[in-house]
Amino acid sequence: MKRELLEFLTCPNCDSDLELRGEQLELDDVAAGELVCENDHAFPIVRSVPRFVPGDSYADAFGLEWTAFRTAHLKQFTGLDYLDRQFQDCLDFDLSALAGKTVLDAGCGLGRFSEVVLNHGGKVVAVDLSRAIDAAHENLREREGIHFLQADIFRLPLKPEQFDLVYCWGVLHHTPDPPGAFNQLPQLVKPGGKLMAFVYANYNKAYLATTEFYRRLTTRLPQRLLLKLSYLAIPLYYVGKIPVAGPFITRILLPVSVNPPTHRWRVGNTFDLYSPEYAFTYDHVDVHKWFEEAGFEQIRPVAPGGGIVYIGTKPPSGEISWD
Ligand SMILES: [Zn+2]
């Protein structure tokens, strides 16, 4: 970790400041050591990442997914603009307004959108519950302006109102209590700042019924076996191109990921569909209400077509320029 990360951190147990102890430096990077508060709550720094959780817990599948697919998404590996377009679709301002902004990536996975923010001049604190944080660190450690930490969204060790933008993309529905997880985020947003969240939609009932049917089995399979089965996404991608019957097969009969631009990416997304312990779904009314009850303004649905994605502004709006 870089020392500047300390400015953002607070003890998740008692809310007091944390300080570095026993640090081992590699150039300006703290590779090992401990973060300790005045009440002796201590959190280790392992492989350059502060760890605020003992293990992966319910997010274990994501650790394997992101380790197996570490290089499948980021622009630095694929050369594709797909993620820039996907992230832009989820915002109500232009990506160029990220320049100089401080951003929290709550559930960063391997850092796909953290990379987009960095590429547009933003600074990022990237958090993940799972070992995916090590993949994100490996992918983006050379970049300026990014910090990494492993922590639970229900106990984030972060001081309030430090972020211009907080986003939580594809994460809340995989927690045991999505509305409760969402409610951890508003306090982290600066006045005038924005919060964006993406959760699974519950509109396609046939799709949901078959995926839930398979998930009862797949969430119990050894993950490496499930990973092998996820390679079905490759032949089924071509089956999905057959008029009428294709979409019926890949969207209802045997749902697999067909939208992302590469085979590996689709295999990873298919694994993501069948592996997590929790996969809750929501409608527009639910998610709009979360933002409304948290006191947000200018609440808007974005990214039509994929999941339920909302963005809102914390009042008083106008405190931060998004032009
Ligand atoms: Zn403490």
Coordinates of C-alpha atoms and ligand atoms in Angstrom, one line a residue:
M1 CA 0.0 0.0 0.0
K2 CA 1.0 3.6 -0.4
R3 CA 1.1 5.7 2.8
E4 CA -1.4 8.2 1.3
L5 CA -4.1 5.5 1.8
L6 CA -4.0 6.2 5.5
E7 CA -5.8 9.5 4.9
F8 CA -8.9 7.5 3.8
L9 CA -8.8 4.9 6.6
T10 CA -10.5 4.5 9.9
C11 CA -10.6 1.6 12.3
P12 CA -13.7 -0.5 11.4
N13 CA -14.1 -1.6 15.0
C14 CA -13.9 1.7 16.9
D15 CA -13.7 4.4 14.3
S16 CA -10.3 5.8 15.5
D17 CA -7.3 6.6 13.3
L18 CA -5.0 3.9 12.1
E19 CA -1.3 4.1 12.0
L20 CA 1.4 2.0 10.3
R21 CA 3.6 -0.3 12.5
G22 CA 6.4 -2.6 11.5
E23 CA 6.3 -1.6 7.9
Q24 CA 8.6 -3.2 5.3
L25 CA 9.1 -0.9 2.4
E26 CA 9.8 -1.8 -1.2
L27 CA 10.6 1.6 -2.7
D28 CA 7.6 3.7 -1.7
D29 CA 5.3 0.7 -1.3
V30 CA 4.5 -0.8 2.1
A31 CA 4.8 -4.5 1.2
A32 CA 4.1 -5.8 4.8
G33 CA 3.3 -4.6 8.3
E34 CA 0.3 -3.7 10.3
L35 CA -2.3 -1.0 10.6
V36 CA -3.1 -0.4 14.3
C37 CA -5.5 1.9 16.1
E38 CA -5.2 3.4 19.5
N39 CA -7.4 0.6 20.9
D40 CA -4.9 -2.0 19.6
H41 CA -7.2 -3.3 16.8
A42 CA -4.7 -4.5 14.3
F43 CA -5.0 -5.3 10.6
P44 CA -2.2 -7.0 8.6
I45 CA -0.7 -5.7 5.3
V46 CA 0.0 -8.8 3.2
R47 CA 1.5 -8.7 -0.3
S48 CA 1.1 -4.9 -0.2
V49 CA -2.6 -4.9 0.5
P50 CA -4.2 -4.1 3.9
R51 CA -6.5 -6.9 4.9
F52 CA -9.6 -6.1 7.0
V53 CA -11.2 -9.5 6.7
P54 CA -9.7 -12.9 7.7
G55 CA -10.7 -14.7 4.5
D56 CA -13.0 -14.7 1.5
S57 CA -16.2 -15.9 3.2
Y58 CA -19.2 -15.9 0.8
A59 CA -17.2 -14.3 -2.0
D60 CA -14.9 -17.2 -2.4
A61 CA -16.0 -18.0 -5.9
F62 CA -15.0 -14.6 -7.0
G63 CA -11.4 -15.2 -5.8
L64 CA -11.1 -18.2 -8.2
E65 CA -13.0 -16.4 -11.0
W66 CA -10.7 -13.3 -10.9
T67 CA -7.6 -15.4 -10.6
A68 CA -8.5 -17.6 -13.6
F69 CA -9.7 -14.6 -15.7
R70 CA -7.3 -11.9 -14.4
T71 CA -6.3 -10.7 -17.9
A72 CA -9.7 -11.3 -19.6
H73 CA -11.2 -7.8 -19.2
L74 CA -8.9 -4.9 -18.7
K75 CA -8.1 -2.7 -21.7
Q76 CA -4.4 -3.0 -21.1
F77 CA -4.8 -6.7 -22.1
T78 CA -7.7 -6.7 -24.6
G79 CA -7.1 -3.4 -26.3
L80 CA -10.9 -3.0 -26.5
D81 CA -13.0 0.0 -25.6
Y82 CA -15.9 -2.2 -24.4
L83 CA -15.5 -1.3 -20.7
D84 CA -15.2 2.5 -21.4
R85 CA -18.5 2.3 -23.2
Q86 CA -20.1 0.1 -20.6
F87 CA -19.0 2.4 -17.8
Q88 CA -20.0 5.6 -19.7
D89 CA -23.5 4.0 -20.1
C90 CA -23.8 3.7 -16.3
L91 CA -23.0 7.4 -15.6
D92 CA -25.1 10.6 -16.1
F93 CA -21.9 12.7 -16.9
D94 CA -19.2 12.4 -19.4
L95 CA -16.2 10.1 -18.5
S96 CA -13.9 13.2 -19.0
A97 CA -15.4 14.7 -15.8
L98 CA -13.6 11.9 -13.8
A99 CA -10.3 13.9 -14.2
G100 CA -9.1 14.9 -10.7
K101 CA -12.1 13.1 -9.0
T102 CA -11.7 10.8 -6.0
V103 CA -13.6 7.5 -6.6
L104 CA -14.5 4.5 -4.6
D105 CA -14.7 1.2 -6.5
A106 CA -16.8 -0.9 -4.0
G107 CA -16.3 -4.5 -5.1
C108 CA -13.6 -3.9 -7.7
G109 CA -13.1 -7.5 -8.8
L110 CA -10.0 -7.5 -11.0
G111 CA -10.2 -3.7 -11.4
R112 CA -11.9 -3.5 -14.8
F113 CA -13.7 -0.2 -14.0
S114 CA -10.9 1.1 -11.7
E115 CA -8.7 1.0 -14.9
V116 CA -11.4 3.1 -16.8
V117 CA -11.4 5.7 -14.0
L118 CA -7.5 5.9 -14.0
N119 CA -7.5 6.2 -17.8
H120 CA -9.7 9.2 -17.4
G121 CA -7.6 10.9 -14.8
G122 CA -9.5 9.9 -11.6
K123 CA -8.0 8.6 -8.4
V124 CA -9.3 5.3 -7.1
V125 CA -9.7 3.4 -3.8
A126 CA -10.4 -0.1 -4.9
V127 CA -12.0 -2.5 -2.3
D128 CA -12.9 -6.1 -2.6
L129 CA -13.9 -8.8 -0.1
S130 CA -12.3 -11.7 -2.0
R131 CA -8.8 -12.6 -3.2
A132 CA -9.8 -10.8 -6.4
I133 CA -8.1 -7.8 -4.8
D134 CA -4.7 -9.5 -5.4
A135 CA -5.6 -9.8 -9.1
A136 CA -6.6 -6.1 -9.2
H137 CA -3.4 -5.2 -7.4
E138 CA -1.3 -7.3 -9.9
N139 CA -3.1 -5.6 -12.8
L140 CA -2.9 -2.0 -11.7
R141 CA -0.1 -1.7 -9.1
E142 CA 2.1 0.2 -11.5
R143 CA -0.5 2.9 -12.0
E144 CA -0.4 6.2 -10.2
G145 CA -3.5 7.2 -8.1
I146 CA -4.9 3.9 -7.0
H147 CA -5.0 2.2 -3.6
F148 CA -6.2 -1.3 -2.8
L149 CA -7.7 -2.9 0.3
Q150 CA -9.5 -6.1 1.1
A151 CA -12.5 -5.4 3.2
D152 CA -16.2 -6.3 3.8
I153 CA -18.8 -3.8 2.4
F154 CA -20.7 -4.1 5.7
R155 CA -17.6 -2.9 7.6
L156 CA -15.7 -0.6 5.3
P157 CA -12.7 1.0 7.1
L158 CA -13.3 4.3 5.4
K159 CA -13.9 7.8 6.7
P160 CA -17.2 9.5 5.6
E161 CA -17.7 11.9 2.7
Q162 CA -14.3 11.5 1.0
F163 CA -15.4 10.4 -2.5
D164 CA -16.8 12.4 -5.4
L165 CA -18.1 9.2 -6.9
V166 CA -18.9 5.9 -5.3
Y167 CA -19.9 3.0 -7.5
C168 CA -20.9 -0.6 -6.7
W169 CA -21.2 -2.5 -10.0
G170 CA -22.5 -6.1 -10.0
V171 CA -21.7 -6.6 -6.3
L172 CA -24.7 -5.8 -4.0
H173 CA -26.8 -8.7 -5.3
H174 CA -24.0 -11.2 -4.3
T175 CA -24.1 -10.1 -0.7
P176 CA -26.3 -11.7 2.0
D177 CA -28.2 -8.4 2.4
P178 CA -28.2 -6.1 -0.6
P179 CA -30.2 -3.2 0.8
G180 CA -28.1 -3.3 3.9
A181 CA -24.9 -3.3 1.8
F182 CA -26.2 -0.4 -0.3
N183 CA -26.9 1.6 2.9
Q184 CA -23.2 1.5 3.8
L185 CA -22.3 3.6 0.7
P186 CA -24.2 7.0 0.9
Q187 CA -22.2 8.2 3.9
L188 CA -19.0 7.8 1.9
V189 CA -20.1 10.2 -0.8
K190 CA -19.2 14.0 -0.6
P191 CA -22.0 16.5 -0.8
G192 CA -22.6 17.1 -4.5
G193 CA -21.0 13.7 -5.2
K194 CA -22.6 10.7 -7.0
L195 CA -23.5 7.1 -6.2
M196 CA -24.0 4.5 -8.9
A197 CA -25.2 0.9 -8.3
F198 CA -25.9 -2.0 -10.6
V199 CA -27.9 -5.0 -9.5
Y200 CA -29.5 -8.0 -11.3
A201 CA -32.9 -7.3 -12.7
N202 CA -35.9 -9.6 -12.0
Y203 CA -37.9 -9.0 -15.1
N204 CA -37.1 -12.0 -17.3
K205 CA -39.0 -14.6 -15.3
A206 CA -38.2 -17.6 -17.6
Y207 CA -34.5 -16.8 -17.5
L208 CA -34.6 -16.5 -13.7
A209 CA -36.4 -19.7 -13.3
T210 CA -33.9 -21.8 -15.3
T211 CA -30.8 -20.1 -13.8
E212 CA -32.2 -20.6 -10.3
F213 CA -32.9 -24.2 -11.1
Y214 CA -29.3 -24.8 -12.3
R215 CA -27.8 -22.7 -9.6
R216 CA -29.2 -25.0 -6.9
L217 CA -26.8 -27.6 -8.3
T218 CA -23.9 -25.4 -9.6
T219 CA -23.4 -23.5 -6.3
R220 CA -22.6 -26.9 -4.7
L221 CA -20.2 -28.2 -7.4
P222 CA -16.5 -28.0 -6.9
Q223 CA -15.6 -24.6 -8.4
R224 CA -12.9 -26.0 -10.7
L225 CA -15.5 -28.4 -12.3
L226 CA -17.9 -25.5 -12.7
L227 CA -15.2 -23.5 -14.3
K228 CA -14.7 -26.3 -16.9
L229 CA -18.5 -26.4 -17.5
S230 CA -18.5 -22.7 -18.1
Y231 CA -16.5 -23.3 -21.3
L232 CA -19.9 -24.3 -22.7
A233 CA -20.3 -20.6 -23.3
I234 CA -18.0 -20.9 -26.3
P235 CA -20.1 -23.3 -28.5
L236 CA -23.4 -21.9 -27.2
Y237 CA -22.3 -18.4 -28.3
Y238 CA -22.6 -19.7 -31.9
V239 CA -25.8 -21.6 -31.2
G240 CA -27.2 -18.3 -29.8
K241 CA -26.8 -16.7 -33.3
I242 CA -29.4 -19.0 -34.8
P243 CA -32.5 -17.0 -35.4
V244 CA -35.3 -17.5 -32.9
A245 CA -34.1 -20.9 -31.5
G246 CA -30.7 -19.5 -30.6
P247 CA -31.8 -16.9 -28.1
F248 CA -34.3 -19.3 -26.7
I249 CA -31.5 -21.7 -25.9
T250 CA -28.9 -19.2 -24.5
R251 CA -31.4 -17.0 -22.7
I252 CA -33.9 -19.6 -21.3
L253 CA -33.0 -23.2 -21.8
L254 CA -29.3 -23.1 -20.9
P255 CA -28.5 -19.5 -20.0
V256 CA -24.9 -18.5 -20.8
S257 CA -23.2 -15.2 -21.2
V258 CA -23.2 -14.1 -24.9
N259 CA -22.8 -10.3 -24.9
P260 CA -19.1 -9.6 -24.0
P261 CA -16.7 -9.3 -26.8
T262 CA -14.3 -12.3 -26.3
H263 CA -14.7 -16.0 -25.6
R264 CA -12.7 -15.9 -22.3
W265 CA -14.8 -13.0 -21.1
R266 CA -18.1 -14.9 -21.8
V267 CA -16.7 -18.0 -20.1
G268 CA -15.9 -15.8 -17.0
N269 CA -19.3 -14.2 -17.0
T270 CA -21.0 -17.6 -17.3
F271 CA -19.0 -18.9 -14.3
D272 CA -20.1 -15.7 -12.5
L273 CA -23.7 -16.5 -13.2
Y274 CA -23.6 -20.0 -11.7
S275 CA -21.0 -19.8 -8.9
P276 CA -21.9 -17.2 -6.3
E277 CA -23.6 -18.2 -3.1
Y278 CA -26.0 -15.2 -3.4
A279 CA -27.7 -13.8 -6.5
F280 CA -30.6 -11.6 -5.6
T281 CA -32.7 -9.8 -8.2
Y282 CA -34.6 -6.5 -8.1
D283 CA -36.8 -4.2 -10.1
H284 CA -36.7 -0.4 -10.8
V285 CA -39.0 0.4 -7.9
D286 CA -36.8 -1.3 -5.4
V287 CA -33.5 0.4 -6.4
H288 CA -35.1 3.8 -6.9
K289 CA -36.4 3.6 -3.4
W290 CA -32.9 2.7 -2.0
F291 CA -31.6 6.0 -3.5
E292 CA -34.6 8.0 -2.4
E293 CA -34.5 6.8 1.2
A294 CA -30.8 7.6 1.3
G295 CA -31.7 11.2 0.5
F296 CA -30.3 11.3 -3.1
E297 CA -31.5 13.7 -5.8
Q298 CA -31.5 13.5 -9.6
I299 CA -32.0 9.8 -9.3
R300 CA -31.9 8.3 -12.8
P301 CA -31.9 4.8 -14.4
V302 CA -29.0 4.4 -16.7
A303 CA -27.6 1.7 -18.9
P304 CA -31.0 0.5 -20.2
G305 CA -31.0 -3.2 -21.2
G306 CA -28.6 -4.7 -18.8
G307 CA -29.6 -5.1 -15.1
I308 CA -30.9 -2.3 -13.0
V309 CA -28.5 0.5 -12.9
Y310 CA -29.2 3.8 -11.0
I311 CA -27.2 6.9 -10.4
G312 CA -28.0 9.7 -7.9
T313 CA -26.5 12.9 -6.6
K314 CA -26.0 13.6 -2.9
P315 CA -27.5 17.0 -1.9
P316 CA -26.7 19.8 -2.1
S317 CA -26.1 19.2 -5.8
G318 CA -23.9 21.8 -7.4
E319 CA -21.1 21.4 -4.8
I320 CA -19.1 19.4 -7.3
S321 CA -18.9 20.1 -11.0
W322 CA -19.7 17.2 -13.4
D323 CA -19.4 19.2 -16.6
Ligands
ZN1 ZN -10.0 0.3 16.7

